[in-house]
Coordinates of C-alpha atoms in Angstrom, one line a residue:
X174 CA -13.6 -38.8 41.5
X175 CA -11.4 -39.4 38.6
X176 CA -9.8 -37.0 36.4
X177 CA -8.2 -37.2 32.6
X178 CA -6.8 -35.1 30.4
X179 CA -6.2 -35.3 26.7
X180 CA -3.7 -32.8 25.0
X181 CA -0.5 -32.7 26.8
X182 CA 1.2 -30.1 24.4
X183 CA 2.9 -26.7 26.1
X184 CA 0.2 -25.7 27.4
X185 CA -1.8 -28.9 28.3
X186 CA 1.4 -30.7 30.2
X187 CA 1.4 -27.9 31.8
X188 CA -1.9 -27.9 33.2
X189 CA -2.1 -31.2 33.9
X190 CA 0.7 -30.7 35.9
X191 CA -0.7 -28.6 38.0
X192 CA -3.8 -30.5 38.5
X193 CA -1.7 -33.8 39.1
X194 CA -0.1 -31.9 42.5
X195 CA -3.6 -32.1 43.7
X196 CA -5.6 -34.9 42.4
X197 CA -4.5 -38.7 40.4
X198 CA -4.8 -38.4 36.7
X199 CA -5.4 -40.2 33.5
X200 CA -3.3 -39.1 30.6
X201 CA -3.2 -39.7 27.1
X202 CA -1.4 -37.8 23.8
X203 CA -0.3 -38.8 20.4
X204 CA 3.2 -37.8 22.1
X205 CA 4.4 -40.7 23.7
X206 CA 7.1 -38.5 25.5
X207 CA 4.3 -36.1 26.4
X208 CA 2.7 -38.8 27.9
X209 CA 5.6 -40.2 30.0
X210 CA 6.4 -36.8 31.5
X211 CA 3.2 -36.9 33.6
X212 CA 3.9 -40.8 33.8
X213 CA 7.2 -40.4 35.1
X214 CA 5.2 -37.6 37.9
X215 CA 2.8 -40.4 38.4
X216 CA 0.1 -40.5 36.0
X217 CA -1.5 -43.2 35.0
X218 CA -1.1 -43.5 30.7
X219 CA -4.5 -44.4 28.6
X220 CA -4.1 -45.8 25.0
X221 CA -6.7 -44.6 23.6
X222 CA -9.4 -41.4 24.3
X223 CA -12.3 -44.0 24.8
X224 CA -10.0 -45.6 27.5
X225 CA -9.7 -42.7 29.0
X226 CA -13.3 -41.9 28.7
X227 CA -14.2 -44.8 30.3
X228 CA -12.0 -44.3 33.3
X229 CA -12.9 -40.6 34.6
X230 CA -15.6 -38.4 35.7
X231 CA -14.1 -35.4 34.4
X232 CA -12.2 -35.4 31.3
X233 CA -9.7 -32.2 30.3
X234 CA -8.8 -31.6 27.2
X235 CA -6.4 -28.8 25.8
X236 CA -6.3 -29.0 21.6
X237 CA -5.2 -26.9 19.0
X238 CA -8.9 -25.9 17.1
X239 CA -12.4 -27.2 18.2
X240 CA -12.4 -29.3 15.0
X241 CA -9.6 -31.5 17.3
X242 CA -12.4 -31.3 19.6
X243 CA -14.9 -32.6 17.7
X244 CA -12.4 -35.6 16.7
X245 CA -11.2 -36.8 20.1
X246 CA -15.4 -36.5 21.5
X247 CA -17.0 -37.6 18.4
X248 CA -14.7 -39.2 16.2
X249 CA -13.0 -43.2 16.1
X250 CA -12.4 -44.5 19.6
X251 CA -13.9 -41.3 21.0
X252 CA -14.8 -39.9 24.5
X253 CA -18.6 -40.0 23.9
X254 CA -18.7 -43.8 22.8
X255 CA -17.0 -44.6 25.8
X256 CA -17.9 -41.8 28.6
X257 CA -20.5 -42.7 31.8
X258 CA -23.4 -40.3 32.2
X259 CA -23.0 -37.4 34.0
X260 CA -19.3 -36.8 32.8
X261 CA -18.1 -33.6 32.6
X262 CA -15.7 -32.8 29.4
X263 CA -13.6 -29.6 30.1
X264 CA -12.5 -28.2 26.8
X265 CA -9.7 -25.9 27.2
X266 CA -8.8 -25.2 24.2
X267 CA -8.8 -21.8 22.6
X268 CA -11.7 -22.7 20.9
X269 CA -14.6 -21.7 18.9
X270 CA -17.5 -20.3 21.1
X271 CA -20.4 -21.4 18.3
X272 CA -18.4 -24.7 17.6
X273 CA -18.6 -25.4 21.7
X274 CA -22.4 -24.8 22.2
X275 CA -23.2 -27.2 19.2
X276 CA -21.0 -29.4 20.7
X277 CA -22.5 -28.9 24.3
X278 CA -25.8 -29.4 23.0
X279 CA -25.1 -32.7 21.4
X280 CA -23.4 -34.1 24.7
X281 CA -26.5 -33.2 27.1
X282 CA -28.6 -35.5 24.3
X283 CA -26.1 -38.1 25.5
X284 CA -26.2 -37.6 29.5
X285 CA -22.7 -35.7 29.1
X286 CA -21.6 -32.2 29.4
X287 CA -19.3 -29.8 28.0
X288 CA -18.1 -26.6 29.1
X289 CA -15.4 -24.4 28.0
X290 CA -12.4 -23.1 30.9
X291 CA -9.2 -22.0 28.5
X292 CA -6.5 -19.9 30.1
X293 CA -4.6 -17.0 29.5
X294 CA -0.6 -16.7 31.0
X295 CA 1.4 -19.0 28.9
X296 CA 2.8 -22.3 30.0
X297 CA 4.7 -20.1 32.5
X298 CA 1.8 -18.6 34.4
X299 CA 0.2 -22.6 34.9
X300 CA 3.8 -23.5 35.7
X301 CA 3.5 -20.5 38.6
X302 CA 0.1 -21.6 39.5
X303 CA -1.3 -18.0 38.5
X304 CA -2.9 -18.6 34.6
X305 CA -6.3 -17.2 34.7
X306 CA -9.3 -19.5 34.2
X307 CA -12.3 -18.1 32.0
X308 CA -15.5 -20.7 32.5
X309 CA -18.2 -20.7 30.3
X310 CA -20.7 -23.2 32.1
X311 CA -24.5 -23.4 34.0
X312 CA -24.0 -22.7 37.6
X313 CA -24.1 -26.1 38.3
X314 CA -21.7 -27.0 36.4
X315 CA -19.2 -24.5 37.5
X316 CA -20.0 -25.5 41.2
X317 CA -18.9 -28.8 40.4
X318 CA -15.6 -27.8 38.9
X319 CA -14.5 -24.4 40.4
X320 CA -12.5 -26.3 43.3
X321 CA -10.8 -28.6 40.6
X322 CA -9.5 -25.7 38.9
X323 CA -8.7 -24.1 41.8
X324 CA -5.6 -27.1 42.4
X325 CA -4.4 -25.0 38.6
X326 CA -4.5 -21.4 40.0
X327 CA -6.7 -19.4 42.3
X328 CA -7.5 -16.9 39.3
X329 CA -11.1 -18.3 38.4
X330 CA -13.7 -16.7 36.7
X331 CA -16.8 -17.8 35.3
X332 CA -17.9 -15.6 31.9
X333 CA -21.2 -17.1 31.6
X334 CA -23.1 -20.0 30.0
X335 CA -21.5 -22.4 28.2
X336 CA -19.2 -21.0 25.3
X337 CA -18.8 -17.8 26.8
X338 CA -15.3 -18.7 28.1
X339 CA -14.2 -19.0 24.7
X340 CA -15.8 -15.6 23.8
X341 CA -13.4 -14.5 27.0
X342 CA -10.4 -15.9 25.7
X343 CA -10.9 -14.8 22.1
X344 CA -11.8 -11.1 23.4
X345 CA -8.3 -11.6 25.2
X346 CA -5.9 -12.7 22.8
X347 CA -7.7 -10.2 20.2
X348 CA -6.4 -7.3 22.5
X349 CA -3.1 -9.2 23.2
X350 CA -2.0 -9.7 19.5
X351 CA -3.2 -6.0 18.3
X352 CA -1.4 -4.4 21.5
X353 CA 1.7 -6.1 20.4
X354 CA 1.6 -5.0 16.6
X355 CA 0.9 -1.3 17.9
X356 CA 3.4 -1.3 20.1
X357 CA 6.4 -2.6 17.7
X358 CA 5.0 -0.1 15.3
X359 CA 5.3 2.5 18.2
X360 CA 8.7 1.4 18.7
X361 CA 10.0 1.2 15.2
X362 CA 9.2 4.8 14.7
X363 CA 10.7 5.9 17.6
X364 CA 14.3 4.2 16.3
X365 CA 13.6 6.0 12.8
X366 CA 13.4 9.2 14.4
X367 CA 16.6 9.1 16.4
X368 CA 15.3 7.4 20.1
X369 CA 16.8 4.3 20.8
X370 CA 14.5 1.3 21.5
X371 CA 15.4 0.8 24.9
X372 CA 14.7 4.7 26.0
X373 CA 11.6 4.4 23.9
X374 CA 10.5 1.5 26.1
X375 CA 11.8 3.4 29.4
X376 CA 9.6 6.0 28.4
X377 CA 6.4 4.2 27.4
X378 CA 6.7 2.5 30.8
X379 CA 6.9 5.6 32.4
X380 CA 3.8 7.3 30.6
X381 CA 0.4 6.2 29.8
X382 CA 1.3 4.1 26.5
X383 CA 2.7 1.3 29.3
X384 CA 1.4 -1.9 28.2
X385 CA 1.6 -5.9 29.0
X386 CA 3.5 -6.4 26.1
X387 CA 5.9 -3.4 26.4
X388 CA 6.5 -4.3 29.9
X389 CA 6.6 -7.7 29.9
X390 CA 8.3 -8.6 26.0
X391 CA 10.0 -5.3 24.5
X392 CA 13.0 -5.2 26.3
X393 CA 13.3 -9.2 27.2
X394 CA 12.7 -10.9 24.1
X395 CA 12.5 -8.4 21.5
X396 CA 15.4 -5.9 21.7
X397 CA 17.3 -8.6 23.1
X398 CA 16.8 -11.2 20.3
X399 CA 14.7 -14.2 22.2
X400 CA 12.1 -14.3 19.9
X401 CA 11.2 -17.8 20.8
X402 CA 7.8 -18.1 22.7
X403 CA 6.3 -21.4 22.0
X404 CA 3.6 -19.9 20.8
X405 CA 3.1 -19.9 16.4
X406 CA 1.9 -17.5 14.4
X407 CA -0.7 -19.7 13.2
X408 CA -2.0 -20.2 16.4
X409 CA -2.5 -16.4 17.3
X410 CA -4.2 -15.9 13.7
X411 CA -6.6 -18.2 14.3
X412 CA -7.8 -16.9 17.2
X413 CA -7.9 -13.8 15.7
X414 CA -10.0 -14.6 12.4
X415 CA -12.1 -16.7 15.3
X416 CA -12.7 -13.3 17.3
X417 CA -13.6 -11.5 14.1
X418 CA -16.0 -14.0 12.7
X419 CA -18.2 -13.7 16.0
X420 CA -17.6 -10.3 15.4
X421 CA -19.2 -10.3 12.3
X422 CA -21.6 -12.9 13.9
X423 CA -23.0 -10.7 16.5
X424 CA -23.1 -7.6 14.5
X425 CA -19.2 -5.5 15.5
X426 CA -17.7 -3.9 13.4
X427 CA -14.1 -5.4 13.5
X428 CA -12.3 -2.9 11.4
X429 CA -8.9 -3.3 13.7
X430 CA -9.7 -6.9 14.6
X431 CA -9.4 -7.2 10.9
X432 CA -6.3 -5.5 10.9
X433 CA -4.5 -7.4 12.9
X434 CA -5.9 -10.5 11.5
X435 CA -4.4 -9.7 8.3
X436 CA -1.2 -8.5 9.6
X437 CA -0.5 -11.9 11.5
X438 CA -1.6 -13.2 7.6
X439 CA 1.0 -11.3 5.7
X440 CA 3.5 -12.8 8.2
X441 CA 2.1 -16.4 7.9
X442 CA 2.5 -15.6 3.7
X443 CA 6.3 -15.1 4.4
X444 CA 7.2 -17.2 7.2
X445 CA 4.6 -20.1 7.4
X446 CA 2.0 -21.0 10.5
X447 CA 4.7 -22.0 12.3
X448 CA 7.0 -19.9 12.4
X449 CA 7.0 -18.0 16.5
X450 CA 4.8 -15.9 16.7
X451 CA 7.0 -12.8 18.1
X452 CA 8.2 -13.2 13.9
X453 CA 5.6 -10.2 14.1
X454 CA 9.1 -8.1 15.1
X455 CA 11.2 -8.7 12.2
X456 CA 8.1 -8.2 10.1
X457 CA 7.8 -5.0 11.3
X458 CA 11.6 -4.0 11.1
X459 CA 11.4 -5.1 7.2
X460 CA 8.5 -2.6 6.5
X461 CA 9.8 0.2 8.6
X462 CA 13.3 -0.2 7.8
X463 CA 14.5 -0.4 11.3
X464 CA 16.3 -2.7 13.3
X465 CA 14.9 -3.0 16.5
X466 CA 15.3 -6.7 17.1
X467 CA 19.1 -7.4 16.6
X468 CA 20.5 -9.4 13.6
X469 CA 21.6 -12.4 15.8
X470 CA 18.4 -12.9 16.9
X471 CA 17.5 -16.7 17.6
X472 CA 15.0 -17.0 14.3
X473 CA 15.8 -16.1 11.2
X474 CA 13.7 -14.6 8.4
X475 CA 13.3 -16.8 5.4
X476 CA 13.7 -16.2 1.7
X477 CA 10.2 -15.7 0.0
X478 CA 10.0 -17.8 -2.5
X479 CA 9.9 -16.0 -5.6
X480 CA 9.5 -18.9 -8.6
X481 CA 11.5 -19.0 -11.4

């Protein structure tokens, strides 16, 4: 069996990583130091997708949108121009559940299929070997690659058919991005009425407002400064506007889906798609007036730009 994976970014690397403890790997990135990191660890580096393609059984891929997706599979020097029958694409991407079924149901026309496995945990949590797995895929198809996975972390979990991972990790990061905004708003009106954000957060964790976030971020990046995540702002607001779109799709009313969506979109109008996406903070201190993340934090807020 032969195994590649395409998209060896943050997270990707650090999947691949994992799976490279376990099994040999194909690698290939527009990164050439992406690429020599799993080279250097013993990977064996592919030119081209369609090189790849023609290599492996399985093929990984972790991209930034679904339309990257559709590019590396369908587009120049592509995986389904070059793929065997009876290859299995693994699309970890935080991706687009509607985008991925189309995309499934072209590949079976072709002998190949798709199914959809993207994580939740960070860069950290594959590093740890304990990033949950959500698997949108036939049974068949999750037979064949639920011990694969298993050489990333033993938190596997299949959602459903095809596309229903994605639905799993959209439904995630939907709860992950409005829990965050509630709970710096929760925070900054504690420090406006005369409790200091670290007592606020010693409180919360003692009461039922505890969260993942409040636990795991307030105290260590927040009030401490350490904004940087890795992860942009861009990239949590797509997700986001994906969620709320198959919201509006299926027939939910989003109202605070929307609400964070357009939050994370105010920020992105000040401080561009890149900017970290913990830029939420400082956002929050400007409208409240507070100043729960410290002025030497490690990013700094730019000047709107105003015109002439």
């Amino acid at each position: 069996m032969n195994i590649g994976y395409i998209g060896l970014g943050s997270m990707g690397g650090a999947l691949a990583k994992r799976l490279q403890l376990q099994h040999p790997l194909r690698v290939h990135d527009q990164s050439e130091a992406a690429v020599q990191r799993l080279v250097d660890r013993g990977a064996t580096r592919c030119a081209s997708s369609s090189e790849l393609a023609g290599h492996c059984d399985i093929i990984f891929l972790c991209l930034p949108t679904s339309d990257h997706v559709r590019a590396v599979i369908f587009g120049e020097e592509g995986i389904a121009g070059a793929a065997k029958p009876g290859t299995l694409i693994v699309d970890q991407t935080t991706g687009d559940p509607t985008a991925t079924r189309a995309m499934a149901a072209e590949l079976s026309a072709l002998g190949l299929a798709l199914i959809d496995a993207p994580v939740s945990g960070g860069p950290q949590g594959a590093d740890a070997g304990t990033i949950a797995i959500m698997v949108g895929a036939a049974p068949a198809q999750y037979d064949r690659i639920q011990p694969i996975l298993h050489a990333i972390s033993p938190n596997v979990f299949q959602a459903g058919d095809v596309g229903t991972g994605h639905v799993a990790k959209l439904v995630n990061n939907l709860v992950a991005g409005g829990q965050r905004l509630l709970s710096l708003e929760a925070i900054a009106l504690a420090a406006k009425n005369g409790i200091a954000p670290r007592t606020a957060v010693d409180i919360l964790m003692a009461g039922s407002g505890r969260n993942f976030f409040v636990e795991r971020f307030m105290n260590s990046h927040i009030i401490s400064g350490k904004l940087a995540s890795g992860f942009t702002l861009g990239l949590l607001h797509k997700d986001v506007r994906l969620a709320c779109q198959l919201g509006e799709d299926s027939g939910v009313t989003m109202l605070f889906g929307n609400m964070v969506k357009e939050f994370h979109q105010m920020t992105i109008n000040e401080m561009g798609r890149d900017a970290q996406v913990n830029s939420v903070a400082l956002m929050m201190d400007r409208l409240a007036g507070t100043q729960v993340v410290p002025a030497d934090h490690d990013l700094k807020l730019p000047r709107p730009d105003r015109g002439v």
